[in-house]
XYZ file of C-alpha atoms in Angstrom:
342
model
C 34.419 3.890 -14.379
C 31.905 1.800 -12.675
C 32.394 -1.635 -14.171
C 36.608 -1.470 -13.209
C 34.837 -0.767 -9.692
C 32.439 -3.956 -10.154
C 35.381 -5.974 -11.824
C 37.593 -5.469 -8.874
C 35.179 -5.975 -5.912
C 34.848 -9.202 -4.371
C 31.102 -10.901 -4.160
C 31.582 -14.296 -4.576
C 28.053 -16.021 -4.111
C 26.471 -15.903 -1.460
C 28.611 -12.710 -0.117
C 27.824 -10.197 -2.663
C 27.354 -7.660 -0.454
C 30.540 -5.337 -1.770
C 28.733 -5.824 -4.874
C 25.515 -4.824 -4.008
C 26.632 -1.235 -2.312
C 28.596 -0.020 -5.085
C 25.693 -0.617 -7.612
C 23.466 0.976 -4.740
C 25.625 4.160 -4.687
C 25.849 4.187 -8.855
C 22.100 4.028 -9.386
C 20.375 5.441 -6.384
C 19.844 8.994 -7.968
C 18.260 7.469 -10.851
C 15.513 5.312 -9.467
C 12.147 5.939 -7.171
C 12.684 3.171 -4.589
C 14.402 0.199 -4.355
C 14.365 -2.872 -1.781
C 16.992 -6.074 -1.227
C 15.041 -9.234 -0.691
C 15.845 -11.652 1.822
C 17.875 -13.374 -0.648
C 20.022 -10.163 -0.944
C 18.789 -9.132 -4.472
C 18.750 -5.668 -5.443
C 15.175 -4.979 -7.185
C 15.240 -1.218 -7.857
C 12.217 0.173 -10.300
C 11.040 3.899 -12.133
C 7.946 4.482 -13.648
C 6.463 2.082 -11.385
C 3.074 3.962 -12.073
C 3.491 4.906 -15.896
C 0.825 2.576 -17.789
C 2.241 -0.077 -20.160
C 4.070 -3.734 -19.919
C 6.501 -4.372 -16.447
C 9.797 -5.089 -18.167
C 12.630 -6.624 -16.219
C 16.446 -6.499 -17.205
C 18.340 -8.850 -14.804
C 21.999 -9.428 -14.259
C 23.780 -11.241 -11.664
C 26.289 -9.712 -9.104
C 28.232 -12.697 -7.701
C 31.497 -14.502 -9.187
C 33.213 -17.576 -8.836
C 35.309 -18.091 -6.671
C 36.601 -20.502 -3.556
C 35.885 -21.055 0.611
C 37.711 -21.705 3.152
C 36.745 -25.107 4.938
C 39.735 -25.833 7.104
C 42.894 -24.567 8.257
C 45.806 -27.115 8.784
C 48.180 -27.204 11.447
C 50.842 -25.151 9.054
C 48.687 -22.619 8.619
C 47.825 -23.302 5.157
C 44.235 -23.041 4.028
C 42.339 -25.559 2.756
C 39.323 -24.424 0.454
C 36.654 -25.846 -1.937
C 34.932 -24.426 -5.269
C 31.858 -22.120 -5.842
C 30.758 -21.874 -8.831
C 32.195 -23.128 -11.511
C 36.050 -23.418 -11.596
C 38.841 -25.369 -13.593
C 41.365 -27.134 -11.389
C 44.159 -26.433 -14.380
C 44.198 -22.362 -13.477
C 44.304 -22.333 -9.737
C 47.891 -23.577 -8.956
C 50.252 -19.958 -8.402
C 47.922 -17.350 -8.548
C 46.933 -14.630 -6.243
C 43.958 -14.476 -4.106
C 42.364 -11.969 -1.430
C 40.881 -14.189 1.715
C 38.483 -13.074 3.991
C 36.157 -9.563 4.331
C 40.210 -8.080 5.060
C 41.771 -9.057 1.798
C 44.599 -10.921 3.418
C 46.483 -11.803 0.189
C 47.154 -15.252 -0.832
C 48.946 -17.474 -2.892
C 46.891 -21.156 -3.974
C 49.836 -23.702 -3.759
C 50.503 -27.289 -4.641
C 53.676 -30.460 -4.674
C 56.183 -28.861 -6.095
C 56.266 -30.376 -9.895
C 59.768 -31.871 -9.173
C 58.396 -33.788 -5.561
C 55.297 -34.830 -7.860
C 55.331 -38.030 -9.405
C 52.184 -37.037 -11.559
C 52.843 -33.490 -12.590
C 51.909 -34.286 -15.967
C 47.818 -34.918 -14.865
C 46.274 -31.589 -13.257
C 46.243 -31.036 -9.484
C 42.837 -31.386 -8.234
C 41.265 -28.309 -6.143
C 40.870 -30.406 -2.927
C 44.921 -31.430 -2.937
C 45.528 -27.730 -3.246
C 46.097 -25.221 -0.692
C 45.806 -21.530 0.230
C 49.186 -19.944 1.198
C 49.062 -16.404 3.299
C 52.054 -16.328 4.830
C 51.136 -17.865 8.779
C 53.264 -20.619 10.355
C 50.398 -22.118 12.230
C 46.772 -22.680 12.840
C 47.214 -20.139 15.508
C 48.234 -17.610 13.736
C 46.403 -17.938 10.244
C 42.657 -17.837 12.578
C 44.007 -14.254 13.741
C 43.606 -13.186 10.054
C 40.999 -15.741 8.606
C 38.285 -18.908 9.279
C 36.367 -21.504 8.080
C 33.294 -19.914 5.687
C 35.104 -16.965 4.468
C 35.650 -16.429 0.789
C 38.671 -15.710 -1.648
C 38.664 -14.073 -4.761
C 41.413 -13.766 -7.176
C 43.296 -10.694 -6.874
C 43.304 -9.068 -10.709
C 43.408 -5.349 -12.062
C 41.490 -4.037 -13.570
C 42.729 -2.410 -17.079
C 43.379 -2.015 -20.953
C 44.824 -4.427 -22.926
C 46.126 -3.591 -26.429
C 43.866 -1.861 -28.435
C 40.190 -1.020 -27.326
C 40.069 -4.312 -25.009
C 39.623 -4.625 -20.916
C 40.924 -6.899 -18.803
C 40.149 -8.208 -15.504
C 37.811 -10.527 -13.320
C 34.102 -11.571 -12.763
C 33.254 -9.888 -16.205
C 30.328 -12.716 -15.700
C 28.443 -10.644 -14.710
C 29.739 -7.274 -13.564
C 29.605 -6.520 -17.368
C 25.712 -7.086 -17.500
C 25.675 -5.349 -13.869
C 27.597 -1.794 -15.072
C 24.898 -2.231 -18.471
C 22.011 -2.182 -16.117
C 23.084 0.428 -13.867
C 23.613 3.112 -17.180
C 20.316 1.364 -18.753
C 18.803 3.541 -15.459
C 19.871 6.658 -16.209
C 17.172 6.561 -18.721
C 13.492 7.182 -18.926
C 10.573 5.067 -20.095
C 7.137 4.800 -21.067
C 6.814 1.576 -19.271
C 7.202 0.340 -15.525
C 10.860 -0.486 -15.791
C 12.697 -2.900 -12.900
C 16.143 -4.012 -13.124
C 17.278 -7.206 -10.603
C 20.206 -7.428 -9.773
C 20.585 -10.744 -8.578
C 22.467 -13.199 -6.444
C 23.831 -16.773 -6.259
C 23.458 -17.491 -10.107
C 26.618 -19.147 -10.239
C 25.309 -22.096 -8.207
C 21.891 -22.239 -9.421
C 19.941 -19.518 -10.594
C 18.908 -19.067 -7.253
C 18.237 -15.400 -6.308
C 16.565 -15.240 -9.986
C 13.774 -17.040 -9.200
C 12.807 -15.351 -6.213
C 13.450 -11.495 -8.122
C 10.978 -12.752 -10.916
C 8.504 -13.824 -8.518
C 8.399 -10.787 -6.582
C 8.779 -8.544 -9.725
C 5.929 -10.801 -12.051
C 7.161 -8.871 -14.823
C 5.810 -9.258 -18.561
C 8.525 -9.221 -20.314
C 12.367 -9.691 -19.198
C 15.842 -9.394 -20.385
C 19.059 -10.878 -18.740
C 22.009 -9.531 -19.383
C 25.396 -11.091 -19.082
C 29.152 -11.566 -20.220
C 29.586 -15.024 -22.008
C 32.083 -17.214 -23.317
C 34.220 -16.859 -26.121
C 36.532 -19.402 -27.998
C 38.095 -17.385 -30.918
C 41.150 -18.538 -30.137
C 43.901 -21.096 -31.658
C 42.525 -24.367 -31.551
C 39.339 -24.025 -31.545
C 37.026 -25.647 -34.124
C 34.949 -22.632 -35.734
C 31.714 -24.087 -34.945
C 32.836 -24.734 -31.434
C 32.912 -20.498 -30.867
C 30.160 -19.584 -29.558
C 31.111 -15.926 -30.105
C 34.292 -13.964 -31.294
C 35.576 -10.874 -29.926
C 34.642 -7.541 -31.670
C 31.773 -8.842 -33.379
C 28.781 -7.202 -31.315
C 26.903 -8.428 -28.702
C 25.229 -12.149 -28.961
C 21.816 -12.552 -28.593
C 20.950 -16.200 -27.251
C 18.610 -18.751 -29.422
C 18.865 -21.660 -27.490
C 20.902 -22.935 -24.263
C 20.737 -25.456 -21.503
C 17.740 -23.439 -19.319
C 15.925 -21.420 -21.805
C 14.788 -21.312 -25.913
C 13.781 -17.746 -25.673
C 10.313 -16.899 -27.942
C 10.840 -15.529 -31.513
C 9.218 -12.899 -31.390
C 11.215 -11.670 -28.617
C 14.549 -12.654 -30.153
C 13.237 -11.125 -33.392
C 12.731 -7.917 -31.964
C 16.261 -7.422 -30.502
C 17.395 -8.251 -34.099
C 15.019 -5.992 -35.583
C 16.359 -3.331 -33.178
C 20.077 -3.971 -34.129
C 19.722 -4.073 -37.681
C 17.251 -0.876 -37.365
C 20.249 1.338 -35.657
C 23.442 0.110 -37.759
C 24.572 -2.320 -34.816
C 26.591 -5.282 -35.270
C 25.451 -8.524 -33.686
C 26.169 -11.834 -33.901
C 23.851 -15.400 -32.511
C 25.534 -17.004 -29.689
C 26.842 -20.406 -31.279
C 26.682 -22.963 -28.828
C 23.763 -24.036 -26.412
C 25.845 -25.667 -23.012
C 25.713 -23.328 -20.207
C 22.758 -21.062 -18.879
C 21.716 -18.153 -17.141
C 18.887 -16.127 -14.966
C 16.552 -16.465 -18.008
C 16.328 -19.801 -16.944
C 14.949 -19.680 -13.436
C 12.897 -16.050 -15.025
C 10.840 -17.769 -17.956
C 9.601 -20.501 -15.550
C 8.357 -17.887 -12.587
C 4.396 -17.839 -12.114
C 2.786 -17.892 -15.170
C 5.508 -18.192 -17.307
C 7.500 -14.707 -18.407
C 8.914 -14.247 -21.504
C 12.838 -14.202 -21.266
C 16.070 -13.485 -23.752
C 19.445 -12.836 -23.463
C 22.236 -10.326 -24.491
C 25.603 -11.058 -23.572
C 28.835 -9.443 -24.429
C 31.839 -11.763 -25.222
C 34.444 -12.294 -23.069
C 37.195 -14.492 -23.372
C 38.806 -16.705 -20.437
C 35.420 -16.248 -18.315
C 35.346 -18.261 -15.244
C 39.201 -17.784 -14.492
C 41.427 -15.235 -12.739
C 41.068 -12.755 -15.583
C 39.060 -12.462 -18.201
C 39.250 -9.707 -21.789
C 36.456 -8.372 -23.641
C 36.306 -5.704 -26.214
C 35.833 -2.116 -25.462
C 33.199 -2.282 -28.663
C 31.201 -5.237 -27.757
C 30.236 -3.800 -24.524
C 29.242 -0.385 -26.220
C 27.361 -1.909 -28.839
C 25.559 -4.057 -25.928
C 24.248 -1.233 -24.493
C 23.086 0.438 -27.699
C 21.489 -2.794 -28.451
C 19.647 -3.098 -25.309
C 18.742 0.548 -25.194
C 17.088 0.127 -28.948
C 15.200 -2.612 -27.833
C 13.643 -0.899 -24.661
C 12.698 1.926 -27.146
C 11.108 -0.017 -29.861
C 9.437 -2.219 -26.774
C 7.345 1.177 -26.502
C 6.000 0.855 -29.478
C 4.884 -2.728 -30.053
C 3.735 -4.009 -26.645
C 4.284 -7.341 -25.584
C 2.067 -9.863 -27.513
C 0.267 -12.273 -25.909
C 1.267 -15.819 -26.561
C 0.814 -17.187 -30.275
C 0.516 -13.350 -31.683
């Protein structure tokens, strides 16, 4: 299963190569051409010479993680966070370090020796223990500048859920790869982007290169249907279908585009929900500003505990997101892309 392999692949922002190779292997039989740009985006196309609007669907390959910044004399590794990670989640977690995946554990001062144990230990006071007893021993295995990812296996959880790391946004990558197996009546471009988690960087260059008439971003988004969360603050709910974004910190999709998504869902009896909160952002924030402006919308799969060592999502939400996007693309062939103000 591609989603399982993508979830377990290691690809922190700026180091997406392993993820890109998995995706390219999966999509190569179904595309006309591809290129890897200087940022590391994987840009593919099928039906390049067909008439109709240039449609771009994007999903980012990178995940949040850690970068090794220093090796102590003791052999312990200091690190910096790459992307939005909560310090509360780090101590005691298993990680893999460097291209060889050296196993390690994130450590901190033991609670019985820490007078501030009731507070959260900041990341710059934590370290990674790989079992080395000296700097020299550790340097044989890792070096500063290399990445560390959480060591989490993909698998089923309970009735109808999956658990794993990096669902933000390997879920979008898996959905987009599956879309490339279909045929479309227009030029279809897929952008597997880099460095979303540190500023939507790859999306900016991808959108400029492709210059689409319309864009759709596929994401794994926050889900807060948990005890203690106020109902109005529950951005999405697990099992209630894919989420459509009306607004977030980086983009307000044009109404005609979200209306098309809603119509595609309702015409086919696909459950959907609106993302209730407006914080955060996606690649759409950079795509819609490219060139003279690109109408852009976002469809997301709700995931509990994203940006953590292990997230949870509904299998039905995933499959319904695929149905929704396929339906939207089918309808786009019929309705075209309106000009501003139409």
